[in-house]
Amino acid sequence: MTRRSYNVLFKAVDRDNIYLVLVEGEPVAFKQSLLNEEKGKLNPYSEVSKAHAKKLVKSHEKLLASTLDTGSYNKLYSFKHVVNGFAVHTSPSQAKKLKNGPGVKLIEKDRGIKVMTSYTPELLGLPQGVWAEKGGEKNAGEGIVIGFVDTGINPFHPSFAYDSLNPFISNISHFCGSCEGGPKFPTMSCNGKIVSAKYFSAGAQTDPTFNASVDLLSPFDVVGHGRIAVYKAIYPSLGTVTDLVAAIDQATMDGVDILTLSIGPDEPPDDTLTFLSVFEIFMLSARKAGVFVVQAAGNHGPDIYSVVSYSPWAVGVAASGTDRSYSCTLILGNGQRITGVGLSGPSFVLGDLQYKLVMAKDAVKANGTFPRTTAYIDECQYPEALDPFLVKGSIVICTFSTGFLDGTSSLTAIIDTARDLGFMGFAFLANSSLGDFIAEPIPFSVPGIMIPRTNNSEIVVRYYEQQTHRDKRGIVTKFRGTAAIGEGRTASYKGRSPVVSRFSSRGPDFVDVKRNPTDVLKPDILAPGHQIWAAWSPMSTLDPILSGSNFALLSGTSMATPHIAGIAALIKQQYPSWTPSMISSAMSTTAVRHDNQGESIMAEGSDLYSLYPSTPFDFGAGFVSPTDAIDPGLVFPSEYEDYMSFLCSLPNTDPQIVETATGGSCSIQSFDNPSDLNTPSVTISALAGARVVRRRVQSVSSKAESYLAGVVPPEGVRVEITPPWFTVSPNGIQDLEIKLNGTKVLDDYSFGEIVLTGSLNHVVRIPISVWPVLIA
């Protein structure tokens, strides 16, 4: 094909994409005439609400029919409850026409989404604290509905099974969800603990990679990722923002109290502010409807500017480890014990304590027809490469090599090889030429151990070579080394905790794809998210090594997020009238910044196994403390109008763009700076000279209390609080003026905090993150 003809062919291609379209007109939840007519809280399933929803759907269909060519599009969803819009599958040329259609406010190409979680209740002090106060574990979170937008659920899992002797009975009359059936998910699966289950697949089904054999069209979870309502919006093959926002719209319409988003767009939008993407607007609208929105901060750490939770109306959760660890031991014939990782039983059988130690490369068939690559020689990926006589009944050394670097090799293949050839066990060693690797506890169906540090693996290799006899050609003539694998399933509780996990995304927050910083603290808070025991789908489509398992040790900010959702449910149960911002404020101002050794929280760094002192850009306000959060003393309330003032005060932003995207108004009083948003933190991305930041606190104590303001100033900044002390009565309001004055120009952010100490022992902490710069 000539270059000329190739270009002609390329230009002729106009592949269809999914586009999210927001249009003018009020959705059901915010239609003032409906609120007036129903004289109270809106019922989305009332006849007047359904009539308005039907009217919106017809308007979407009319717009498409009048704007686009017949047969050129497929409408996937109409969004009606918290946002007025739709999702359409069409070509870029048709989308361009739609952009100029009547009433169209915003059109955005779907960017796709990704998934971002026994012991943690004890770590968080729940059994003796908040749970005990609520009458025990069974009553904790009573009457609160948590909506999970994720990969679905396995209704037959023991964690969610119905117990006829101990049924779940709860007053959730405010919730209107239903149970949607399908493959592996009968409609009777909703049983009192699972109160609703639905799936959203119209977006995913437009992609040719969608595979109905594994991407089951039901709420059933084939991946494994209070009373819970399930909204499945991601599949093993793919996920779309279209299905995600459809789930958010439905969950809010159903009446969930808390919305948990362990999935979301993995990168910032290309052509708009991070705060104004369609996904963020849906979360803002859910927040406007009174839903507490909690979101995974992302798994792109430890790089800075890596958070994917941007907006102040959603609580972005960072992940930490716990003090629990699982270690395994390789016991060499000379008595040396090498520590590693592996959730497997020991290799001891019938009193035999030691077994022949064989390195895979020394057991490769001399005359085999397979390629001499590392996968065959070093990595134990192919059983046909090894001599069964040499490896059967032995502990075989497999080596981390290039196949594991590029993702073509797997531990699953090692286990299959071990099982096929009758290994007594395997030791998976770090490669000195490639360096250390990260080893997570994974259940092995045969005795196995991962030794991820090169200094330890070198000890094993040195012993092996000392005990192995070779001829002049280097071929082994006798294996004299022996080894055994110890028990790896016993937990130890002696580690430093919490430590910010290496993968957990870091701040500072940013306003656009160029990573220009903005005056919002992200992440918001830290919770356990590393090596968390969680319910798992036995199908385990994406992780064959966990196939058949009902539980798995999982890591990710997606594991940390449900912890915050659960704690929010406990607070909401205690204080039903509290708004989402009051709940998030209670967790933030009472979070702790020291670990179980009494030292400042550390964070894992870029170098494997390295630690550095963490900052609010690693842990937000700190590590969540449920017992303290239930009695914070003061809270920092923010409502929808405040978020609009925040958006309208963003520098270099056209208020018209904000109004068009959100449907709100910038005509109300705007803030002097975005940093005036009433959050329980102060973040200034460029402090040139002096700035006054305003905050308003509300007492949630049952008694009047006096507070004294103290400051730990950031380097290069002088901080003054007015008034320096105050007394506030129950439900009373106190305005605070925080003056920050740069005293030294720095080349990065510096950190401090404001501490409000109450006479009734309440302590309210407000982190400060400031970058002092030259005065323009």
PDB file of C-alpha atoms in Angstrom, residues 462-553:
ATOM      1  CA  ARG A 462      25.487 -18.769  47.831  1.00  0.00           C
ATOM      2  CA  TYR A 463      24.413 -21.740  49.937  1.00  0.00           C
ATOM      3  CA  TYR A 464      23.061 -23.529  46.870  1.00  0.00           C
ATOM      4  CA  GLU A 465      26.299 -23.117  44.930  1.00  0.00           C
ATOM      5  CA  GLN A 466      28.406 -24.241  47.893  1.00  0.00           C
ATOM      6  CA  GLN A 467      26.379 -27.450  48.118  1.00  0.00           C
ATOM      7  CA  THR A 468      26.065 -28.160  44.383  1.00  0.00           C
ATOM      8  CA  HIS A 469      28.715 -30.230  42.572  1.00  0.00           C
ATOM      9  CA  ARG A 470      29.365 -29.486  38.884  1.00  0.00           C
ATOM     10  CA  ASP A 471      31.602 -30.957  36.203  1.00  0.00           C
ATOM     11  CA  LYS A 472      34.008 -28.936  34.085  1.00  0.00           C
ATOM     12  CA  ARG A 473      31.212 -27.945  31.744  1.00  0.00           C
ATOM     13  CA  GLY A 474      29.198 -26.522  34.649  1.00  0.00           C
ATOM     14  CA  ILE A 475      26.593 -29.272  34.554  1.00  0.00           C
ATOM     15  CA  VAL A 476      25.369 -30.383  37.972  1.00  0.00           C
ATOM     16  CA  THR A 477      26.460 -33.854  38.987  1.00  0.00           C
ATOM     17  CA  LYS A 478      25.053 -33.831  42.513  1.00  0.00           C
ATOM     18  CA  PHE A 479      22.545 -31.692  44.404  1.00  0.00           C
ATOM     19  CA  ARG A 480      23.558 -31.719  48.047  1.00  0.00           C
ATOM     20  CA  GLY A 481      21.717 -28.597  49.215  1.00  0.00           C
ATOM     21  CA  THR A 482      18.461 -29.010  51.133  1.00  0.00           C
ATOM     22  CA  ALA A 483      15.712 -26.682  52.309  1.00  0.00           C
ATOM     23  CA  ALA A 484      12.259 -26.522  53.801  1.00  0.00           C
ATOM     24  CA  ILE A 485       9.439 -23.969  53.623  1.00  0.00           C
ATOM     25  CA  GLY A 486       7.820 -22.926  56.896  1.00  0.00           C
ATOM     26  CA  GLU A 487       4.233 -21.971  57.707  1.00  0.00           C
ATOM     27  CA  GLY A 488       3.295 -18.708  55.989  1.00  0.00           C
ATOM     28  CA  ARG A 489      -0.314 -18.206  57.075  1.00  0.00           C
ATOM     29  CA  THR A 490       0.246 -16.936  60.611  1.00  0.00           C
ATOM     30  CA  ALA A 491      -0.146 -13.192  61.142  1.00  0.00           C
ATOM     31  CA  SER A 492       2.237 -11.026  63.135  1.00  0.00           C
ATOM     32  CA  TYR A 493       1.158  -7.719  64.685  1.00  0.00           C
ATOM     33  CA  LYS A 494       4.427  -5.949  65.325  1.00  0.00           C
ATOM     34  CA  GLY A 495       4.791  -3.544  62.413  1.00  0.00           C
ATOM     35  CA  ARG A 496       4.757   0.254  62.261  1.00  0.00           C
ATOM     36  CA  SER A 497       1.238   1.516  61.555  1.00  0.00           C
ATOM     37  CA  PRO A 498      -0.065   3.427  59.784  1.00  0.00           C
ATOM     38  CA  VAL A 499       2.396   3.923  56.941  1.00  0.00           C
ATOM     39  CA  VAL A 500       1.158   5.559  53.731  1.00  0.00           C
ATOM     40  CA  SER A 501       1.264   2.867  51.052  1.00  0.00           C
ATOM     41  CA  ARG A 502       3.645   3.261  48.144  1.00  0.00           C
ATOM     42  CA  PHE A 503       0.854   2.974  45.553  1.00  0.00           C
ATOM     43  CA  SER A 504      -1.417   5.534  47.231  1.00  0.00           C
ATOM     44  CA  SER A 505      -1.756   8.655  45.044  1.00  0.00           C
ATOM     45  CA  ARG A 506      -0.296  11.888  46.358  1.00  0.00           C
ATOM     46  CA  GLY A 507      -1.155  15.578  46.183  1.00  0.00           C
ATOM     47  CA  PRO A 508      -1.021  18.411  45.668  1.00  0.00           C
ATOM     48  CA  ASP A 509      -4.383  18.714  43.986  1.00  0.00           C
ATOM     49  CA  PHE A 510      -4.428  20.293  40.537  1.00  0.00           C
ATOM     50  CA  VAL A 511      -6.893  22.104  38.341  1.00  0.00           C
ATOM     51  CA  ASP A 512      -6.024  20.929  34.827  1.00  0.00           C
ATOM     52  CA  VAL A 513      -4.152  18.367  32.775  1.00  0.00           C
ATOM     53  CA  LYS A 514      -0.992  20.503  33.060  1.00  0.00           C
ATOM     54  CA  ARG A 515      -0.992  19.810  36.822  1.00  0.00           C
ATOM     55  CA  ASN A 516      -1.340  23.465  37.812  1.00  0.00           C
ATOM     56  CA  PRO A 517      -1.893  23.321  41.595  1.00  0.00           C
ATOM     57  CA  THR A 518      -5.083  24.558  43.212  1.00  0.00           C
ATOM     58  CA  ASP A 519      -6.147  25.576  46.714  1.00  0.00           C
ATOM     59  CA  VAL A 520      -7.678  22.251  47.785  1.00  0.00           C
ATOM     60  CA  LEU A 521      -6.113  19.606  50.027  1.00  0.00           C
ATOM     61  CA  LYS A 522      -6.031  16.158  48.434  1.00  0.00           C
ATOM     62  CA  PRO A 523      -6.164  13.428  49.496  1.00  0.00           C
ATOM     63  CA  ASP A 524      -8.608  14.206  52.306  1.00  0.00           C
ATOM     64  CA  ILE A 525      -7.929  11.406  54.754  1.00  0.00           C
ATOM     65  CA  LEU A 526      -6.015   8.170  55.325  1.00  0.00           C
ATOM     66  CA  ALA A 527      -7.525   4.735  56.010  1.00  0.00           C
ATOM     67  CA  PRO A 528      -6.350   1.089  55.911  1.00  0.00           C
ATOM     68  CA  GLY A 529      -5.968  -0.042  52.313  1.00  0.00           C
ATOM     69  CA  HIS A 530      -2.925  -2.296  52.116  1.00  0.00           C
ATOM     70  CA  GLN A 531      -3.254  -6.065  52.573  1.00  0.00           C
ATOM     71  CA  ILE A 532      -6.918  -5.997  53.588  1.00  0.00           C
ATOM     72  CA  TRP A 533      -8.839  -9.260  53.905  1.00  0.00           C
ATOM     73  CA  ALA A 534     -11.945  -8.835  51.762  1.00  0.00           C
ATOM     74  CA  ALA A 535     -14.737 -10.897  50.279  1.00  0.00           C
ATOM     75  CA  TRP A 536     -13.748 -12.250  46.885  1.00  0.00           C
ATOM     76  CA  SER A 537     -15.527 -13.756  43.898  1.00  0.00           C
ATOM     77  CA  PRO A 538     -14.463 -17.404  43.391  1.00  0.00           C
ATOM     78  CA  MET A 539     -14.672 -16.855  39.597  1.00  0.00           C
ATOM     79  CA  SER A 540     -11.765 -14.379  39.914  1.00  0.00           C
ATOM     80  CA  THR A 541     -11.682 -13.692  36.185  1.00  0.00           C
ATOM     81  CA  LEU A 542      -8.771 -11.252  36.277  1.00  0.00           C
ATOM     82  CA  ASP A 543      -6.719 -13.049  38.952  1.00  0.00           C
ATOM     83  CA  PRO A 544      -6.585 -16.796  38.227  1.00  0.00           C
ATOM     84  CA  ILE A 545      -4.282 -17.363  41.204  1.00  0.00           C
ATOM     85  CA  LEU A 546      -7.272 -16.525  43.466  1.00  0.00           C
ATOM     86  CA  SER A 547      -9.739 -18.703  41.584  1.00  0.00           C
ATOM     87  CA  GLY A 548     -11.972 -20.598  43.993  1.00  0.00           C
ATOM     88  CA  SER A 549     -11.175 -18.279  46.918  1.00  0.00           C
ATOM     89  CA  ASN A 550     -13.937 -16.601  48.926  1.00  0.00           C
ATOM     90  CA  PHE A 551     -11.524 -14.158  50.529  1.00  0.00           C
ATOM     91  CA  ALA A 552      -8.335 -12.430  49.435  1.00  0.00           C
ATOM     92  CA  LEU A 553      -5.727 -10.029  50.778  1.00  0.00           C
TER      93      LEU A 553
END
